């Protein structure tokens, strides 16, 4: 069943309006709302006094209109009384100053008081709403990822966490390489929380990232435990932030039934939203199952300045893109634009005036369609033979030491991802711990932290017939952030057939020319970074042509066992290079796209329960023609289609093939 609806804040409006809201939702074909994530002060106006009557009433009205609700633990904004009475619940910044209360997400996660207050409101809500007939599930907090806190408790918990992890100072000193600059610890109390990622020991900074991620996971776990105990029939989820990478989302997802995420792709001028596609794949990969959209662009958004309006057709198109990647709900943020507060201009489906206008009509059309598609979608998800290894810890380590200023792990990923997207191929985003055997292609961009065990698994994947693509800065470090004392690419040499004795970054005004051959024929520019790759058995697919670089490869291919190992030792400027490379990779893996989409059209496939559903999504504002390789049944028009079909601007099609 598809859930379609809104983030809804009855507490922002007079009770006299609530029936009209519910009526409009029902009339529009919507069936779910999410509520209360910022309503702590409304539910516990003073410590220990709970007031849920308003929410009971709102739920009751919604229920009478056939609308279900997801309730949230409200801990993303502490009430004013909490900050005033227990100032230690506010996070302390790196400069030692406490955050001034009044924004949101400003709590300290180790404060015993805050944890206790969080457990109390969670339990009070859970007990009060466990039998509310239209409550279906819970969202923990809101968009975890609060500030790192540097208060005395957090610093001492950090030491305790390291102590549990390493057991002895000796092991800690070795793991973090504290011999450098003589940073050797002789007492646990000497360990500082690093305040400057650009200056402190990178290994210590990496541990600080892990610790802070874990604090969020632990905080959520305390809430989940209560919700599970009191409300066993309700699901528990959280609204993740797509490509946000400061937390280890695999760990945050572990305690949940499913992942939900907040999708805001409308920013600058309309363009192909590769980011929203990749984010959806990351979200699906966290638990290896379909996800919910818990918030989605409903109108212009911003806190001071604000962005553009979704154009006609865009609200619907954004929704279908996510469904094509595995979304089981579309919840827009928000129902009605608030007349007050910092998000006065974060526009909802309704404006300040509360009238159901164009955006409402488009959301309503989308809602009706998606609900009608519900049965067809059920039991289906994305299945693909292509996976990217998406590793949070490598991303943290690269943020701490990016090698070149423009290096951003997502940019590296998108060079390959976007090319596959253009070729009509979907991908899974997987944790490095995942079994690789179910894939034919594994892309491991910027896999900077490479424990030996993972290197061995990658080699075995290739030997057994897999195609591996990896690139510069892969395999440089071990899991505690020490550089491997080996010639690059370290253990991967056995599946890549290369050696890299030297490498460098290229400043803005520097580049090398690169000449590709065979499938990669063409002239390209290497920018930002260059590995001086020496083939040791690998074939050369592209070489540098500048005089001192002539004998080095930039891109290689190696036959290893039954598979292939590809290496890209530079950042190549031209998109065309990546299009050719990914086409070559697909050929090596014997993967054929279902169809070749025209520019701007995205191809998604959901499969399962003996069904195959093809999603065609036109991200362009002009019509596009797509040639179908076979007859199909159009699930929306309920007609047979074949040959060429036309997608209108921002148009979509869902075809059973
Ligand atoms: C996030 C939050 C929402 C809201 C929107 C718009 O996704 O979860 O509460 O703030 O952004 O700013
Ligand atoms: Zn703290």
XYZ file of C-alpha atoms and ligand atoms in Angstrom:
670
model
C 0.000 0.000 0.000
C 1.384 3.394 -0.933
C 1.301 6.052 1.753
C 0.950 9.589 0.499
C 0.610 12.683 2.613
C 2.286 15.431 4.538
C 4.270 16.638 7.469
C 1.408 18.158 9.407
C 1.517 20.605 12.317
C -1.959 21.046 13.773
C -0.324 22.864 16.707
C 0.455 25.733 14.335
C -3.189 26.407 13.539
C -6.425 27.025 15.409
C -8.460 23.929 16.161
C -11.246 25.362 14.055
C -9.089 24.708 10.980
C -8.278 21.064 11.649
C -11.435 19.613 10.116
C -10.924 21.592 6.959
C -7.329 20.339 6.718
C -8.404 16.733 7.148
C -11.239 17.230 4.669
C -8.878 18.649 2.063
C -6.462 15.784 2.609
C -9.175 13.214 2.220
C -10.632 14.896 -0.849
C -7.149 15.037 -2.389
C -6.620 11.294 -1.958
C -3.999 11.512 0.790
C -3.798 8.926 3.516
C -0.991 9.704 5.954
C 0.559 12.505 8.009
C 3.662 12.780 10.129
C 3.309 14.783 13.317
C 4.851 16.120 16.496
C 8.586 16.028 15.787
C 8.944 19.563 17.112
C 6.045 19.532 19.558
C 7.799 18.649 22.811
C 6.754 21.912 24.449
C 3.149 21.195 23.480
C 3.236 17.704 24.984
C 5.254 18.434 28.113
C 4.770 22.132 28.866
C 6.617 21.703 32.132
C 8.760 18.867 33.288
C 6.675 15.783 34.017
C 3.290 17.287 33.066
C 2.019 15.749 29.855
C -0.646 17.254 27.624
C -1.670 15.033 24.765
C -5.304 16.073 24.462
C -4.657 18.337 21.471
C -2.884 15.543 19.632
C -5.658 13.089 20.544
C -8.147 15.474 19.033
C -6.115 16.038 15.876
C -5.572 12.297 15.474
C -9.242 11.690 15.953
C -10.230 14.169 13.254
C -7.646 12.726 10.888
C -8.778 9.191 11.673
C -12.361 10.063 10.829
C -11.095 11.155 7.431
C -9.216 7.918 6.854
C -5.796 9.374 7.496
C -3.116 7.479 9.416
C -0.326 9.070 11.383
C 3.329 8.617 12.127
C 4.269 10.189 15.428
C 7.747 11.402 16.277
C 9.783 11.518 19.415
C 10.197 15.274 19.757
C 13.793 15.395 20.915
C 15.192 17.415 18.014
C 14.121 20.618 19.777
C 14.352 20.859 23.535
C 11.727 22.991 25.258
C 12.830 26.315 26.729
C 12.329 24.966 30.262
C 14.832 22.210 29.619
C 17.604 24.578 28.551
C 16.891 26.946 31.416
C 16.640 24.299 34.111
C 19.392 22.002 32.824
C 21.858 24.094 30.848
C 24.195 21.108 30.595
C 21.760 19.560 28.117
C 22.885 22.149 25.554
C 25.857 21.194 23.420
C 29.197 22.925 23.861
C 31.015 24.118 20.748
C 34.655 23.454 19.902
C 35.597 26.871 21.322
C 34.178 25.842 24.683
C 31.097 28.026 24.448
C 27.697 26.538 25.044
C 25.234 26.806 22.169
C 22.640 29.488 22.750
C 19.235 27.847 22.961
C 16.736 28.778 20.294
C 17.555 27.037 17.054
C 17.177 23.258 17.042
C 19.349 20.150 17.204
C 21.393 21.751 19.949
C 21.512 19.076 22.610
C 24.447 17.187 24.019
C 24.053 13.444 23.446
C 25.960 12.344 26.514
C 24.078 14.496 28.972
C 22.455 12.016 31.348
C 19.714 14.544 31.964
C 18.900 14.913 28.296
C 18.926 11.180 27.783
C 16.596 10.734 30.731
C 14.202 13.459 29.567
C 14.246 11.915 26.108
C 13.378 8.491 27.492
C 10.586 9.954 29.620
C 8.823 11.817 26.822
C 9.296 8.801 24.539
C 7.710 6.492 27.094
C 4.908 8.917 27.897
C 4.038 9.266 24.211
C 4.353 5.557 23.535
C 2.078 4.671 26.429
C -0.440 7.317 25.541
C -0.659 6.515 21.820
C -0.032 2.765 21.785
C -3.715 2.058 21.077
C -4.580 5.123 19.020
C -6.327 3.495 16.097
C -4.741 5.493 13.288
C -1.172 5.638 14.584
C 0.902 3.290 12.441
C 4.458 4.009 13.441
C 7.130 6.245 14.857
C 9.894 8.455 13.635
C 12.768 8.887 16.068
C 13.867 12.481 16.595
C 14.418 14.408 13.368
C 17.357 14.202 10.991
C 20.038 12.941 13.369
C 23.381 14.605 12.891
C 23.434 17.223 15.589
C 26.545 19.163 16.439
C 29.518 17.387 17.959
C 29.642 18.471 21.571
C 32.853 19.300 23.436
C 31.527 19.432 26.980
C 33.396 17.690 29.777
C 31.013 14.710 29.711
C 31.417 14.185 25.984
C 35.187 14.406 26.249
C 35.304 11.954 29.081
C 32.911 9.580 27.300
C 35.201 9.769 24.280
C 38.078 8.558 26.445
C 35.926 5.799 27.890
C 34.875 4.760 24.404
C 38.508 4.581 23.264
C 39.402 2.663 26.362
C 36.731 0.063 25.709
C 37.818 -0.183 22.100
C 41.559 -0.497 22.656
C 41.861 -1.888 26.140
C 45.379 -0.624 26.702
C 47.180 2.640 26.088
C 49.842 0.726 24.292
C 47.425 -0.573 21.703
C 45.809 2.837 21.369
C 49.177 4.551 20.867
C 50.125 2.076 18.174
C 46.763 2.190 16.406
C 46.684 5.972 16.281
C 50.366 6.363 15.477
C 51.017 8.739 18.341
C 54.782 8.408 17.924
C 54.446 11.223 15.418
C 55.157 14.587 17.079
C 55.607 12.610 20.251
C 51.882 12.602 20.938
C 52.199 9.500 23.069
C 49.581 9.113 25.783
C 50.704 7.863 29.156
C 47.304 8.298 30.783
C 43.768 8.017 29.360
C 42.940 11.446 30.760
C 45.462 13.045 28.422
C 43.340 12.299 25.360
C 41.714 15.389 23.889
C 38.732 15.637 21.622
C 40.214 17.046 18.416
C 38.848 20.521 17.681
C 40.543 21.034 14.329
C 40.305 18.359 11.654
C 43.050 20.062 9.693
C 45.567 20.017 12.511
C 45.049 17.154 14.928
C 46.225 13.592 14.364
C 44.059 12.300 11.487
C 43.690 8.928 13.205
C 42.354 10.613 16.325
C 40.004 12.736 14.193
C 38.694 9.558 12.594
C 37.963 8.048 16.006
C 36.173 11.248 17.009
C 33.932 10.880 13.934
C 33.183 7.277 14.846
C 32.477 8.214 18.436
C 30.087 11.013 17.509
C 28.248 8.796 15.089
C 27.903 6.179 17.797
C 26.480 8.762 20.233
C 23.606 9.380 17.846
C 23.065 5.664 17.364
C 23.021 5.108 21.109
C 20.616 7.982 21.689
C 18.234 6.602 19.096
C 18.607 3.066 20.464
C 17.392 4.218 23.880
C 14.208 5.518 22.272
C 13.731 2.514 20.015
C 13.956 0.144 22.954
C 11.020 1.905 24.608
C 8.950 2.117 21.443
C 9.451 -1.591 20.760
C 8.502 -2.530 24.272
C 5.387 -0.360 24.516
C 4.178 -0.315 20.899
C 5.078 -3.673 19.394
C 2.603 -3.256 16.549
C 4.041 0.034 15.315
C 6.978 0.399 12.977
C 9.947 2.554 13.936
C 11.812 4.620 11.379
C 13.891 7.766 11.137
C 14.133 10.492 8.530
C 17.641 10.228 7.110
C 19.167 12.888 4.906
C 20.202 11.049 1.780
C 23.845 11.779 1.042
C 24.510 13.393 4.405
C 27.635 11.589 5.522
C 28.610 12.670 9.017
C 26.991 9.648 10.630
C 27.424 5.993 9.903
C 23.948 5.520 8.507
C 24.309 1.730 8.328
C 24.548 1.665 12.098
C 21.762 4.190 12.588
C 19.499 2.091 10.364
C 20.213 -1.163 12.155
C 17.673 -0.620 14.929
C 14.871 0.480 12.607
C 12.218 -1.356 10.626
C 12.803 0.686 7.539
C 14.677 3.776 6.466
C 12.927 6.997 5.522
C 14.540 10.036 3.982
C 14.037 13.701 3.213
C 14.348 14.579 -0.443
C 14.773 18.216 -1.499
C 16.019 18.171 -5.082
C 14.643 21.552 -6.158
C 17.425 24.111 -5.832
C 19.084 25.829 -8.749
C 17.908 25.629 -12.300
C 16.125 22.414 -13.244
C 18.641 19.732 -14.117
C 18.968 15.975 -14.060
C 18.781 15.104 -10.341
C 21.578 12.546 -10.177
C 21.930 13.377 -6.502
C 18.376 12.399 -5.607
C 18.828 9.134 -7.502
C 22.088 8.235 -5.770
C 20.710 9.281 -2.400
C 17.737 6.977 -2.901
C 20.117 4.124 -3.703
C 22.113 4.811 -0.566
C 18.893 4.842 1.437
C 17.738 1.544 -0.082
C 21.140 0.061 0.642
C 21.151 0.865 4.360
C 18.823 -1.991 5.155
C 18.687 -3.548 1.714
C 15.025 -2.801 1.427
C 12.606 -0.224 0.135
C 12.392 3.059 1.967
C 9.940 5.827 2.691
C 10.087 9.423 1.643
C 9.360 11.244 4.874
C 9.791 14.765 3.515
C 9.820 16.014 -0.038
C 9.970 19.407 -1.696
C 6.523 20.921 -1.849
C 7.359 24.497 -2.834
C 10.130 27.102 -2.672
C 12.316 26.468 0.361
C 14.693 28.511 2.473
C 15.251 30.029 5.878
C 16.041 33.582 4.818
C 16.359 33.635 1.099
C 14.374 30.957 -0.636
C 14.593 28.969 -3.848
C 12.518 28.381 -6.908
C 9.045 26.945 -7.210
C 8.599 23.401 -8.507
C 7.339 23.846 -12.058
C 4.194 22.210 -13.395
C 4.774 18.464 -13.450
C 7.840 18.590 -11.257
C 6.227 17.669 -7.941
C 4.857 14.541 -9.559
C 8.087 13.732 -11.378
C 10.167 14.020 -8.204
C 7.842 11.544 -6.527
C 8.030 9.007 -9.353
C 11.803 9.148 -9.434
C 11.851 8.026 -5.824
C 9.245 5.337 -6.383
C 11.404 4.073 -9.235
C 14.243 3.699 -6.737
C 12.141 1.913 -4.135
C 10.050 4.502 -2.257
C 6.964 3.147 -0.524
C 5.620 6.491 0.555
C 5.701 10.081 -0.539
C 5.241 12.576 2.265
C 5.603 16.205 1.349
C 7.129 18.770 3.612
C 4.865 20.366 4.528
C 1.103 20.623 4.364
C 0.587 24.347 4.874
C 3.250 27.052 4.938
C 3.637 28.349 8.478
C 3.055 32.037 9.056
C 5.583 32.112 11.894
C 9.119 31.154 12.738
C 12.364 30.427 10.933
C 10.650 28.339 8.259
C 8.027 30.899 7.267
C 9.285 30.677 3.700
C 9.760 26.930 3.539
C 6.680 26.544 1.439
C 4.265 23.718 1.804
C 1.785 22.254 -0.628
C -0.584 24.976 0.570
C 0.611 28.561 0.907
C 0.137 30.799 3.941
C -3.446 31.280 2.824
C -4.288 27.598 3.201
C -6.003 27.371 -0.209
C -5.747 24.166 -2.257
C -4.180 25.505 -5.457
C -1.865 24.223 -8.194
C 0.630 22.415 -5.984
C -2.187 20.743 -4.096
C -3.797 19.604 -7.330
C -0.555 18.128 -8.605
C 0.196 16.356 -5.319
C -3.367 15.059 -5.317
C -3.074 13.667 -8.826
C 0.192 11.993 -7.804
C -1.366 10.581 -4.657
C -4.307 9.055 -6.506
C -2.057 7.516 -9.124
C 0.373 6.087 -6.624
C -2.377 4.587 -4.518
C -3.865 3.009 -7.609
C -0.439 1.546 -8.413
C -0.095 0.164 -4.890
C -0.933 -3.448 -5.677
C 1.277 -3.525 -8.697
C 4.210 -2.084 -6.770
C 3.837 -4.442 -3.877
C 6.555 -7.054 -3.620
C 8.856 -5.184 -6.015
C 12.177 -3.468 -5.523
C 15.251 -2.533 -7.516
C 17.489 -5.422 -8.487
C 20.728 -4.700 -10.175
C 24.022 -6.461 -10.836
C 25.974 -3.234 -10.276
C 27.027 -2.061 -6.825
C 28.995 0.843 -5.449
C 30.782 0.424 -2.175
C 29.565 3.333 -0.099
C 31.771 3.650 2.938
C 31.216 6.342 5.554
C 34.567 5.879 7.233
C 36.506 6.411 4.018
C 34.471 9.543 3.495
C 35.367 10.850 6.944
C 39.022 10.060 6.415
C 38.945 11.873 3.074
C 37.288 14.875 4.612
C 40.071 14.973 7.187
C 42.730 14.707 4.443
C 41.213 15.225 1.015
C 44.567 15.165 -0.858
C 43.380 17.928 -3.183
C 41.010 20.688 -2.202
C 38.300 19.754 -4.698
C 38.230 16.166 -3.536
C 34.860 15.237 -2.269
C 34.012 11.563 -2.119
C 30.622 12.165 -3.635
C 32.136 13.863 -6.625
C 34.280 10.824 -7.281
C 31.254 8.578 -6.986
C 29.183 10.749 -9.302
C 31.716 10.562 -12.114
C 30.883 6.860 -12.481
C 27.334 6.958 -11.185
C 26.135 9.628 -13.601
C 27.590 7.772 -16.557
C 25.731 4.602 -15.569
C 22.556 6.639 -15.084
C 22.950 8.014 -18.626
C 23.405 4.460 -19.889
C 20.148 3.425 -18.225
C 21.709 1.307 -15.466
C 20.656 1.413 -11.835
C 22.990 0.675 -8.974
C 22.966 -0.566 -5.426
C 24.936 1.327 -2.810
C 26.360 -1.176 -0.390
C 28.259 -1.280 2.825
C 31.807 -2.629 2.577
C 30.649 -5.465 4.828
C 28.122 -6.729 2.287
C 28.717 -9.949 0.398
C 29.895 -9.014 -3.089
C 28.999 -12.324 -4.682
C 25.552 -11.237 -5.837
C 27.008 -8.535 -8.084
C 28.739 -8.634 -11.420
C 30.230 -5.138 -11.181
C 31.584 -3.470 -8.070
C 32.608 0.173 -8.274
C 34.744 1.277 -5.351
C 35.560 4.947 -5.823
C 37.834 6.609 -3.290
C 37.906 3.593 -1.015
C 40.560 5.331 1.022
C 40.414 3.133 4.125
C 41.029 -0.400 3.011
C 41.464 -3.054 5.660
C 43.344 -6.084 4.359
C 40.270 -8.250 4.769
C 38.301 -6.065 2.353
C 41.193 -5.934 -0.122
C 41.260 -9.725 -0.133
C 37.515 -9.926 -0.653
C 37.731 -7.539 -3.596
C 40.471 -9.652 -5.180
C 38.477 -12.798 -4.666
C 35.424 -11.123 -6.203
C 37.478 -10.450 -9.338
C 39.085 -13.883 -9.490
C 35.661 -15.482 -9.398
C 34.448 -13.484 -12.371
C 33.490 -10.042 -11.038
C 34.414 -6.740 -12.631
C 35.992 -4.292 -10.198
C 36.508 -0.616 -10.919
C 38.524 1.386 -8.487
C 40.525 4.572 -8.579
C 43.019 6.984 -7.098
C 43.307 7.226 -3.308
C 41.906 3.734 -2.951
C 43.596 1.492 -0.434
C 45.923 4.139 0.966
C 45.069 3.635 4.636
C 44.173 0.973 7.123
C 41.169 1.056 9.435
C 42.776 3.299 12.027
C 43.975 5.771 9.449
C 47.625 4.750 9.227
C 49.037 4.534 5.714
C 49.750 0.981 4.625
C 53.522 0.547 4.486
C 53.318 -0.926 0.989
C 53.575 0.206 -2.580
C 50.133 1.169 -3.857
C 47.655 -0.279 -4.647
C 48.812 -2.650 -1.920
C 47.036 -5.973 -1.831
C 44.860 -4.887 -4.757
C 47.875 -5.296 -7.020
C 46.930 -8.927 -7.437
C 43.577 -8.044 -9.022
C 44.589 -4.809 -10.733
C 47.955 -5.846 -12.162
C 49.559 -2.463 -11.541
C 52.028 -0.717 -9.295
C 51.968 2.934 -8.280
C 55.328 4.083 -7.029
C 54.607 7.786 -7.352
C 51.606 10.084 -7.406
C 50.802 13.761 -7.087
C 48.036 16.314 -7.007
C 47.620 18.862 -9.784
C 46.939 22.468 -8.885
C 44.138 24.374 -10.598
C 46.312 25.575 -13.465
C 47.931 22.178 -14.084
C 46.748 19.254 -16.124
C 48.147 16.320 -18.068
C 46.892 15.210 -21.409
C 45.699 11.676 -21.601
C 45.211 9.568 -24.705
C 42.736 6.698 -24.551
C 42.741 3.687 -26.826
C 40.307 1.116 -28.097
C 36.975 1.575 -26.333
C 38.300 4.672 -24.633
C 39.792 6.228 -27.776
C 39.999 9.990 -27.472
C 41.947 12.827 -25.887
C 41.234 13.783 -22.336
C 42.660 15.899 -19.540
C 43.788 14.578 -16.168
C 43.072 17.193 -13.524
C 43.456 17.442 -9.727
C 45.326 14.168 -9.304
C 47.610 11.754 -11.109
C 48.853 8.315 -10.167
C 51.943 7.382 -12.170
C 50.668 3.915 -12.906
C 53.084 1.169 -13.971
C 51.299 -1.788 -15.566
C 52.438 -5.103 -14.077
C 50.438 -7.359 -16.303
C 47.560 -4.941 -16.840
C 46.671 -3.588 -20.274
C 46.925 0.095 -20.731
C 43.593 1.732 -21.655
C 44.754 5.329 -21.438
C 48.220 6.834 -21.078
C 49.601 10.216 -20.189
C 51.249 11.997 -23.128
C 53.263 14.774 -21.472
C 56.953 14.035 -21.869
C 57.913 12.939 -18.374
C 54.665 10.999 -18.046
C 54.773 9.084 -21.311
C 55.684 5.787 -19.785
C 52.871 5.811 -17.248
C 49.329 4.591 -17.581
C 46.347 6.600 -16.410
C 43.739 3.864 -16.861
C 44.276 0.115 -16.912
C 42.449 -3.178 -17.293
C 43.640 -6.494 -15.954
C 42.421 -9.998 -16.510
C 42.508 -11.747 -13.178
C 41.056 -15.216 -12.827
C 37.649 -15.086 -14.484
C 37.131 -11.381 -13.864
C 38.528 -7.971 -14.664
C 40.159 -5.312 -12.533
C 39.953 -1.716 -13.830
C 41.902 1.165 -12.388
C 41.495 4.889 -13.025
C 44.557 6.700 -11.746
C 43.487 10.267 -12.396
C 40.512 12.552 -12.314
C 39.518 12.877 -15.956
C 37.748 16.068 -16.837
C 35.490 14.878 -19.654
C 32.120 13.240 -18.952
C 32.499 11.440 -22.279
C 35.430 9.507 -20.848
C 33.260 8.130 -18.067
C 30.449 7.304 -20.485
C 32.895 5.263 -22.584
C 34.494 3.657 -19.539
C 31.225 2.557 -17.977
C 29.984 1.194 -21.307
C 33.218 -0.818 -21.512
C 32.740 -2.089 -17.965
C 29.194 -3.198 -18.720
C 30.431 -5.065 -21.794
C 33.074 -6.860 -19.748
C 30.399 -7.881 -17.267
C 27.946 -8.901 -20.013
C 25.336 -6.464 -18.747
C 22.967 -4.988 -21.292
C 20.811 -1.994 -20.407
C 17.118 -2.713 -20.878
C 16.943 0.271 -23.186
C 19.053 3.257 -24.159
C 17.417 6.385 -22.834
C 17.584 9.753 -24.564
C 19.321 12.585 -22.687
C 17.523 13.573 -19.519
C 15.421 10.421 -19.269
C 16.002 8.135 -16.332
C 15.301 4.404 -16.461
C 14.359 2.513 -13.323
C 13.141 -1.021 -12.918
C 11.346 -2.549 -9.953
C 11.053 -6.303 -9.933
C 9.643 -9.024 -7.752
C 6.542 -11.135 -7.193
C 6.678 -12.179 -10.851
C 6.452 -8.579 -12.042
C 8.791 -6.199 -13.830
C 7.904 -2.540 -13.739
C 9.777 -0.113 -15.907
C 9.802 3.531 -14.820
C 10.683 6.162 -17.386
C 11.215 9.590 -15.938
C 11.714 12.622 -18.107
C 13.768 15.159 -16.216
C 13.793 17.474 -19.217
C 11.359 20.289 -19.800
C 10.871 19.183 -23.388
C 9.100 16.076 -24.613
C 11.285 13.013 -25.141
C 10.846 9.933 -27.306
C 11.841 6.568 -25.865
C 12.073 3.400 -27.980
C 10.809 0.370 -26.166
C 12.503 -2.937 -26.902
C 9.274 -4.861 -26.359
C 5.543 -4.550 -25.889
C 4.442 -3.238 -22.538
C 1.374 -2.423 -20.514
C 1.071 1.171 -19.398
C -0.037 0.945 -15.786
C -1.436 4.479 -15.692
C -3.319 4.672 -18.984
C -4.028 0.924 -18.850
C -3.193 0.533 -22.528
C -0.782 -1.661 -24.454
C 2.171 0.297 -25.793
C 5.084 -0.562 -28.065
C 7.683 1.061 -30.309
C 8.270 4.705 -29.510
C 6.490 6.366 -26.670
C 6.492 10.064 -25.951
C 7.062 11.484 -22.510
C 5.763 14.984 -21.977
C 7.974 17.605 -20.273
C 8.649 16.239 -16.757
C 6.474 13.329 -17.855
C 6.722 9.798 -16.550
C 5.568 6.341 -17.525
C 5.170 3.178 -15.492
C 5.167 0.163 -17.768
C 4.733 -3.471 -16.983
C 7.230 -5.323 -19.165
C 14.475 19.269 7.127
C 13.719 19.057 8.396
C 12.411 19.750 8.431
C 12.471 21.093 7.792
C 12.990 20.969 6.400
C 13.056 22.304 5.702
O 14.430 18.252 6.238
O 13.541 17.731 8.755
O 12.035 19.898 9.767
O 13.304 21.895 8.545
O 14.272 20.438 6.441
O 14.036 23.142 6.276
Zn 28.334 17.053 25.551
